[in-house]
Short mmCIF file of C-alpha atoms and ligand atoms in Angstrom, two decimals:
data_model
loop_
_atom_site.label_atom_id
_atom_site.label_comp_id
_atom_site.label_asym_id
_atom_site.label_seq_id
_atom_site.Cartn_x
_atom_site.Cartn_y
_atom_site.Cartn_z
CA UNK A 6 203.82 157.62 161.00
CA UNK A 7 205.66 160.63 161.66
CA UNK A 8 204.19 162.65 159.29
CA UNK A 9 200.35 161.59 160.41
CA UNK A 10 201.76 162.45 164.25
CA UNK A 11 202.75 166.28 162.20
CA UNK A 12 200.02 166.56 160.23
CA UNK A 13 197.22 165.78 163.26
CA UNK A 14 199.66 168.06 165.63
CA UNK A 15 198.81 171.19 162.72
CA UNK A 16 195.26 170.14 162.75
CA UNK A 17 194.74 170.41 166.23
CA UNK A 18 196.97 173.66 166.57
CA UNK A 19 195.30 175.61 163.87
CA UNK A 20 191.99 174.15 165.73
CA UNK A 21 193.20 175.82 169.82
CA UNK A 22 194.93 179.35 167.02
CA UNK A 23 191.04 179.12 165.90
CA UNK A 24 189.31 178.96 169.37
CA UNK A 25 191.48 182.08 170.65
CA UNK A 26 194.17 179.96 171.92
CA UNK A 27 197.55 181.61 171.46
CA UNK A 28 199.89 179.96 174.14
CA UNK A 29 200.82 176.44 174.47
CA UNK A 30 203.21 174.49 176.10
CA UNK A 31 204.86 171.46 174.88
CA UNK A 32 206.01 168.08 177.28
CA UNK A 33 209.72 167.30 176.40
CA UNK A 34 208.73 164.36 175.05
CA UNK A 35 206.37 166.23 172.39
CA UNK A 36 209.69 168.32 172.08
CA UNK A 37 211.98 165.25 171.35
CA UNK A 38 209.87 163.86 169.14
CA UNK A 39 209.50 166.59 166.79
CA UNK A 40 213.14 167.44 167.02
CA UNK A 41 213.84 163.65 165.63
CA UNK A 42 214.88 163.23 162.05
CA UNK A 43 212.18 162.54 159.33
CA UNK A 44 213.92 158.96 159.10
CA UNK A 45 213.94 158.07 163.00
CA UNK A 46 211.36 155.57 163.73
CA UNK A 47 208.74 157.23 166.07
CA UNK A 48 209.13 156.18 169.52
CA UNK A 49 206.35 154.74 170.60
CA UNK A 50 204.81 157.05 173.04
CA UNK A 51 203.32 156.23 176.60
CA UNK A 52 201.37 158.21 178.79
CA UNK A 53 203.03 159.68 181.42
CA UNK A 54 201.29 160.36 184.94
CA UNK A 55 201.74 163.70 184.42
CA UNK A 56 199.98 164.02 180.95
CA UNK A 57 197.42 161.91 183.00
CA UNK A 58 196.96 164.16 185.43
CA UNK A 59 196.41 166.89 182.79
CA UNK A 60 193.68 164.98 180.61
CA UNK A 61 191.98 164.76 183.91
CA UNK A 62 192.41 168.24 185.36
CA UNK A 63 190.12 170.42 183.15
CA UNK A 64 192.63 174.12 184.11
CA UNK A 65 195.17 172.71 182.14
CA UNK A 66 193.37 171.07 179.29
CA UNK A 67 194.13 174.02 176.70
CA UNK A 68 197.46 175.41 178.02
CA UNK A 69 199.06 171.72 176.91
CA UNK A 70 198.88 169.75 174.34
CA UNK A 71 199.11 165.94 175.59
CA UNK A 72 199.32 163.22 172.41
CA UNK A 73 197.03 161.25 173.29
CA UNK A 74 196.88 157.35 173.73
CA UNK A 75 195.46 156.74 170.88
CA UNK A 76 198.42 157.42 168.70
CA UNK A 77 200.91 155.55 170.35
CA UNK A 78 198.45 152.36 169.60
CA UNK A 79 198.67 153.59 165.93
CA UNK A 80 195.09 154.39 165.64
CA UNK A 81 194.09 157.14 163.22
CA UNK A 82 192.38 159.10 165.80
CA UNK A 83 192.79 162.73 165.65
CA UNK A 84 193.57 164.01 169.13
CA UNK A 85 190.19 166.23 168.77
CA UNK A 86 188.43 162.57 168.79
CA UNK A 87 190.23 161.82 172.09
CA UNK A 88 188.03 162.74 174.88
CA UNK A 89 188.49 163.94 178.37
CA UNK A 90 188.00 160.97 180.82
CA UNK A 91 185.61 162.50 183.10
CA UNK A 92 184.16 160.12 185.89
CA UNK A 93 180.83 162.21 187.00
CA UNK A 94 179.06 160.61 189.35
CA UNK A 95 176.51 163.10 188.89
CA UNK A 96 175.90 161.56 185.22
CA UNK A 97 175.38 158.23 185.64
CA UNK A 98 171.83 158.11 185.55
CA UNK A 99 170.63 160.33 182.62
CA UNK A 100 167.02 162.02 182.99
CA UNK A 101 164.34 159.72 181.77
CA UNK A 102 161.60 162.14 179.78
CA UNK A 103 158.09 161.43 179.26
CA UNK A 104 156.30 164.46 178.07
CA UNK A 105 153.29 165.54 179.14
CA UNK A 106 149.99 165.42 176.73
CA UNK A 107 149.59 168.49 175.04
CA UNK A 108 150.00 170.95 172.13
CA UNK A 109 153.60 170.97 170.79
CA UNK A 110 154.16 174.34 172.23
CA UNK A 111 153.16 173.34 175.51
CA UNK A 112 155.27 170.10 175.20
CA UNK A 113 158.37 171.94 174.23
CA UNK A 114 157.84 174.80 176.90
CA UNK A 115 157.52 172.17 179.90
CA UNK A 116 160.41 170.52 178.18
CA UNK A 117 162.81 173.86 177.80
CA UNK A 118 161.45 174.19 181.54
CA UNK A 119 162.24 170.80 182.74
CA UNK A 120 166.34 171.26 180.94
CA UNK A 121 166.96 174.91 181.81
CA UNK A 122 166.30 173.08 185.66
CA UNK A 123 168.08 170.49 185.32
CA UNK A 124 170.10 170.19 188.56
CA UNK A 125 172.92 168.63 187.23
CA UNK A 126 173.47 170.67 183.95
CA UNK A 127 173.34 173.66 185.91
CA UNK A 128 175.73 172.06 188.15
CA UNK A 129 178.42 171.67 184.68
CA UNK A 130 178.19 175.69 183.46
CA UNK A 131 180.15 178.04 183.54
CA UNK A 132 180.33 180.38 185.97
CA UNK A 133 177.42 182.91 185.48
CA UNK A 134 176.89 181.13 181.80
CA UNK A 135 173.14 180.06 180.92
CA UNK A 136 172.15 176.62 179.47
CA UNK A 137 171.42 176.33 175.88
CA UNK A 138 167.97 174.89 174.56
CA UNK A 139 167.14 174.57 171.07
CA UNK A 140 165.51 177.09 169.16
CA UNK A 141 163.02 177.40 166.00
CA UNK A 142 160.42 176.86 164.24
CA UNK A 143 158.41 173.57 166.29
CA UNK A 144 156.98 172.65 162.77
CA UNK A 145 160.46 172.59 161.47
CA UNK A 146 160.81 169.82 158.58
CA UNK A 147 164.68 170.00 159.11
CA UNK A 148 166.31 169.62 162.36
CA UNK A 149 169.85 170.87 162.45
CA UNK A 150 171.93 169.33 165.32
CA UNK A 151 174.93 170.71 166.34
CA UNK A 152 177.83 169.54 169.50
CA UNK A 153 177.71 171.67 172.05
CA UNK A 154 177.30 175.38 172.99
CA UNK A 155 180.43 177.60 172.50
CA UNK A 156 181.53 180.60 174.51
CA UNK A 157 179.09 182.72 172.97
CA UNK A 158 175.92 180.76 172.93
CA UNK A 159 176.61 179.92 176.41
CA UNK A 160 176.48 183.66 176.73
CA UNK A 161 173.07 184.18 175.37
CA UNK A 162 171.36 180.88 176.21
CA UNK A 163 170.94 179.96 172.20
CA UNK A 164 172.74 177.14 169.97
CA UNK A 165 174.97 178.93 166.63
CA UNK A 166 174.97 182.15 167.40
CA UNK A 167 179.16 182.35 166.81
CA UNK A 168 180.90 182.50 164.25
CA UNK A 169 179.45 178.72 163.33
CA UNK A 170 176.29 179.99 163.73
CA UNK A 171 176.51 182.56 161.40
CA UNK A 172 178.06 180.49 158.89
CA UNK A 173 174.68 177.98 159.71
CA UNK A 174 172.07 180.98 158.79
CA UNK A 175 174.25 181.22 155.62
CA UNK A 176 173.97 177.66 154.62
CA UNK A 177 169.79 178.05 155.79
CA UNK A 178 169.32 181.16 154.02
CA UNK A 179 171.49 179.60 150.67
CA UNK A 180 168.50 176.22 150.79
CA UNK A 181 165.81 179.65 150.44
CA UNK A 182 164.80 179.17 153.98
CA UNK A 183 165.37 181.54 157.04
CA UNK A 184 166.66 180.47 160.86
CA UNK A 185 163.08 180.81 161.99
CA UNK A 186 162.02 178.15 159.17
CA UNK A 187 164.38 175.50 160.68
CA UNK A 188 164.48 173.74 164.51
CA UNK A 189 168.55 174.03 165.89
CA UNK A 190 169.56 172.46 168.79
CA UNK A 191 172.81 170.27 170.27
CA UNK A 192 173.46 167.49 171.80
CA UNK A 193 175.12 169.29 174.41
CA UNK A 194 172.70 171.72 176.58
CA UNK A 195 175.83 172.65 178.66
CA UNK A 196 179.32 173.69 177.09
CA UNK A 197 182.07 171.61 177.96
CA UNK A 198 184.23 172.92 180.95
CA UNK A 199 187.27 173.37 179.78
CA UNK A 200 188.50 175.92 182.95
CA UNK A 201 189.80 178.48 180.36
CA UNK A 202 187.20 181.17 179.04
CA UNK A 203 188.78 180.33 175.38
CA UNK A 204 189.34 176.36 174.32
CA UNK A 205 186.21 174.30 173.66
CA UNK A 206 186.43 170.94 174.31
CA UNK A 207 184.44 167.98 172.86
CA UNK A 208 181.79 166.18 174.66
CA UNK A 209 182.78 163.22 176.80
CA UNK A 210 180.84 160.12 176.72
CA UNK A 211 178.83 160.55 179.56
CA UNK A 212 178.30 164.09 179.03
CA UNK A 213 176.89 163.25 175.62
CA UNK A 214 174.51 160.57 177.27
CA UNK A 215 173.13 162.27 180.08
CA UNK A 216 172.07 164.94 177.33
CA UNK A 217 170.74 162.66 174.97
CA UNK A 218 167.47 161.78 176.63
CA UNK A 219 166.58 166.03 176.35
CA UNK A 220 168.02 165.93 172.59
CA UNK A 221 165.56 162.68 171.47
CA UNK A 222 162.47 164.47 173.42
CA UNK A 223 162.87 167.58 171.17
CA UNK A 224 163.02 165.29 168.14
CA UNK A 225 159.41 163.71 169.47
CA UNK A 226 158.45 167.19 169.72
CA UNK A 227 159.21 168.89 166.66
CA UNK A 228 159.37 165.54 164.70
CA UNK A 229 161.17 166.70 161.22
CA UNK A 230 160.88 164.70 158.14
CA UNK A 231 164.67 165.17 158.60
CA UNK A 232 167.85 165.72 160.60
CA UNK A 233 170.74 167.14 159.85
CA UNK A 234 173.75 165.63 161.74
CA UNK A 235 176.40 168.48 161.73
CA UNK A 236 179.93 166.96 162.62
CA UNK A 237 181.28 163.86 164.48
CA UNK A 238 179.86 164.34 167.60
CA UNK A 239 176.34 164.74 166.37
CA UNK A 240 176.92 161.49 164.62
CA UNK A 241 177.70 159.58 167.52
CA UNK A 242 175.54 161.11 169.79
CA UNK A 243 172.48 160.38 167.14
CA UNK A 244 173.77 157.21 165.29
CA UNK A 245 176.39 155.90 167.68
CA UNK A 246 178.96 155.80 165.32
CA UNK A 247 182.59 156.60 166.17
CA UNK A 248 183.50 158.59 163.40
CA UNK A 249 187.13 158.67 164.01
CA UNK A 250 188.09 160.69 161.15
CA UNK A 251 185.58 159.32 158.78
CA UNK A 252 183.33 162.31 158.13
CA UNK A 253 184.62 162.37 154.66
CA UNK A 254 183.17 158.83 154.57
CA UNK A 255 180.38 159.15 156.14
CA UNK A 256 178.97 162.58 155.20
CA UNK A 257 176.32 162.83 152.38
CA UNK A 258 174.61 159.85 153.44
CA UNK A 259 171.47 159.04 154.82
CA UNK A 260 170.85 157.39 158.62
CA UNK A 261 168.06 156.28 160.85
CA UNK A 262 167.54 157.91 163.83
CA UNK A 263 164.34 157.80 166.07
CA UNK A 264 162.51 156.78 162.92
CA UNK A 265 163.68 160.04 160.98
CA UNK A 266 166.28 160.69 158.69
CA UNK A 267 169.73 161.63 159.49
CA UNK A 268 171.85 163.24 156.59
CA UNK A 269 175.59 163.72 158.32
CA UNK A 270 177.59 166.13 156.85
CA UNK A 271 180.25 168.41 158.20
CA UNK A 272 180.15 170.93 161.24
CA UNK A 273 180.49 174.15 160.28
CA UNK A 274 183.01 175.13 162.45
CA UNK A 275 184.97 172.21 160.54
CA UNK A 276 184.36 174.77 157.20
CA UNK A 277 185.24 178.07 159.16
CA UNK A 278 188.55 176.74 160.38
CA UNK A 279 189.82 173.69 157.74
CA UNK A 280 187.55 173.95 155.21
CA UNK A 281 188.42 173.74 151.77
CA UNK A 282 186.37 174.59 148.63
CA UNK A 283 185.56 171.12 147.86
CA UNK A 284 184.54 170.23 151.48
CA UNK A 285 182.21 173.33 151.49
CA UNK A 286 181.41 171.63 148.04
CA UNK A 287 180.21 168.83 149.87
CA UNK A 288 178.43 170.21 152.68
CA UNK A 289 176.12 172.06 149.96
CA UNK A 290 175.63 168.77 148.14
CA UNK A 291 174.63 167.51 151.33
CA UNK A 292 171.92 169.89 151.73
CA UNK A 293 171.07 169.60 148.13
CA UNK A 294 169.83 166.27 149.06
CA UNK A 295 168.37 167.56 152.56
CA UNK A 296 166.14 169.96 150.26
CA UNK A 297 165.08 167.14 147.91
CA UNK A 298 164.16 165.05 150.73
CA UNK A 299 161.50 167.83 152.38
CA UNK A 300 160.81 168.46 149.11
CA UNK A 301 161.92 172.18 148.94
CA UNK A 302 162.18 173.62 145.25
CA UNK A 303 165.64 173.53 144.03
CA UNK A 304 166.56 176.68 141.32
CA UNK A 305 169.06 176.27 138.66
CA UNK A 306 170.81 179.08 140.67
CA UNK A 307 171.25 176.92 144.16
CA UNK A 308 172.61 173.83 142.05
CA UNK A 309 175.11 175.99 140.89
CA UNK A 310 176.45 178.37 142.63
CA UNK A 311 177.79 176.81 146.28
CA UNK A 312 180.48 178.82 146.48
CA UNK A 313 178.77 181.98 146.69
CA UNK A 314 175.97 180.50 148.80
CA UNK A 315 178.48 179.48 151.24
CA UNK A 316 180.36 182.05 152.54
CA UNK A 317 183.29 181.00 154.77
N1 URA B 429 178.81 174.66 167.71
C1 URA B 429 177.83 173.80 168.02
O1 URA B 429 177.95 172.62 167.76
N2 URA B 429 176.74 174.26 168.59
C2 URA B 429 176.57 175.54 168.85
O2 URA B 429 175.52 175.89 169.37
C3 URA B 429 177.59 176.43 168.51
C4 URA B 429 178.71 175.96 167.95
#
């Protein structure tokens, strides 16, 4: 138990070290516990109002690390799975979307219109940040769907155009096809407020559902013979599965979503900042399949050679 507790506190560390992050502080009860012998039983840990207080105040989110709830009810969770319990009135009823007749193009313009105007998800940026649509090709066979903006793409008003992003062109460019041959967007049009220019912060729940409704009209617009569900909270937000630290379960296999389908495999921010050789294995593999199923030509070359097709 104590080691898992270790173990998922250096996961999410090297995650904040990754997103900039360089200060922390610790509750003394974080401190006791790690000061306790290997052998002690771990205490089981309760949420105090204070660490309450700070999963609900977004300024402090990054500058503390809270364990959350999950853990002391020995679920597996890592504390990146724990969300932020946000109660938004101002999400409770997500946009319905019926899009207008038309040529795609003129569908997806009156939809990027209709989300970059959305009162409410201009109401959750940033200060003087820009909301993020999808971008691509609108005949796109493969639809890659991401989380949620970062700092950067909130930036320049596009999804994966971070460090993530350039890892995505690499993976696009090692299947033989270009960013401009593929549809990217997020399930997220808004990232996360976190109150700190640095941490990113997954999705809550109803974050992730008032977006959905834009997400699923983009799919009816480009329709692709396939998505690609990059990370956990594309999974849930697509297939409404909890992944709870089953990616490594779940990846490389196909799902149904909006009558298309879903390959899941990992995010690659998950390769840029824990990846190991055999996950970026995996992830290839993954898209190995995503190619046979839009029937792209596969070289002797691609099946080969991941490693130097994904750099990372
Ligand atoms: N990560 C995402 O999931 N989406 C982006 O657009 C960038 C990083």
């Amino acid at each position: 138990m104590r080691d898992d507790l270790l173990r998922l506190l250096g996961e999410e560390l090297r995650l904040l070290r990754s997103e900039g992050i360089e200060k922390i502080s610790l509750s003394d009860k974080v401190m006791r516990l790690l000061d306790r012998p290997a052998s002690a039983p771990a205490p089981s840990i309760q949420p105090t109002s204070e660490s309450k207080a700070v999963a609900n105040t977004a300024e402090r989110v990054p500058t503390k690390i809270i364990l959350p709830d999950s853990l002391s009810k020995g679920a597996s969770a890592s504390p990146r799975a724990k969300q932020t319990k946000l109660h938004d009135p101002t999400l409770i009823t997500p946009p319905t979307v019926s899009l207008p007749d038309g040529s795609k193009l003129e569908q997806w313009e009156w939809l990027k219109n209709r989300v970059l105007t959305c009162e409410v998800c201009l109401q959750h940026l940033n200060p003087d940040k820009k909301l993020v649509f999808g971008v691509g090709n609108l005949d796109a066979d493969i639809f890659f769907c991401g989380e949620a903006p970062g700092a950067d793409e909130e930036m320049k008003g596009e999804p994966f155009v971070g460090k993530a992003g350039e890892l995505l062109n690499g993976m696009i460019k090692a299947m033989g096809l270009s960013r401009g041959d593929v549809y990217i967007g997020n399930i997220m049009n808004w990232r996360p407020q976190t109150g700190n220019p640095f941490g990113n912060r997954p999705p809550t729940d109803e974050e992730m559902a008032f977006c959905l409704p834009y997400l699923k009209a983009q799919i009816e617009v480009i329709r692709p013979k396939v998505i690609v569900a990059l990370g956990g909270t594309a999974v849930k937000g697509l297939l409404g599965i909890e992944t709870k630290g089953q990616m490594g379960r779940l990846r490389g296999q196909w799902h149904t979503c909006e009558n298309t389908p879903v390959m899941v495999t990992y995010h690659p921010s998950f390769l840029l900042h824990q990846g190991t050789v055999e996950s970026k294995r995996k992830v290839w593999e993954d898209l190995l399949s995503v190619m046979e199923k839009v029937d792209l030509e596969i070289s002797q070359k691609q099946r080969n050679f991941f490693l130097s097709a994904i750099k990372g």
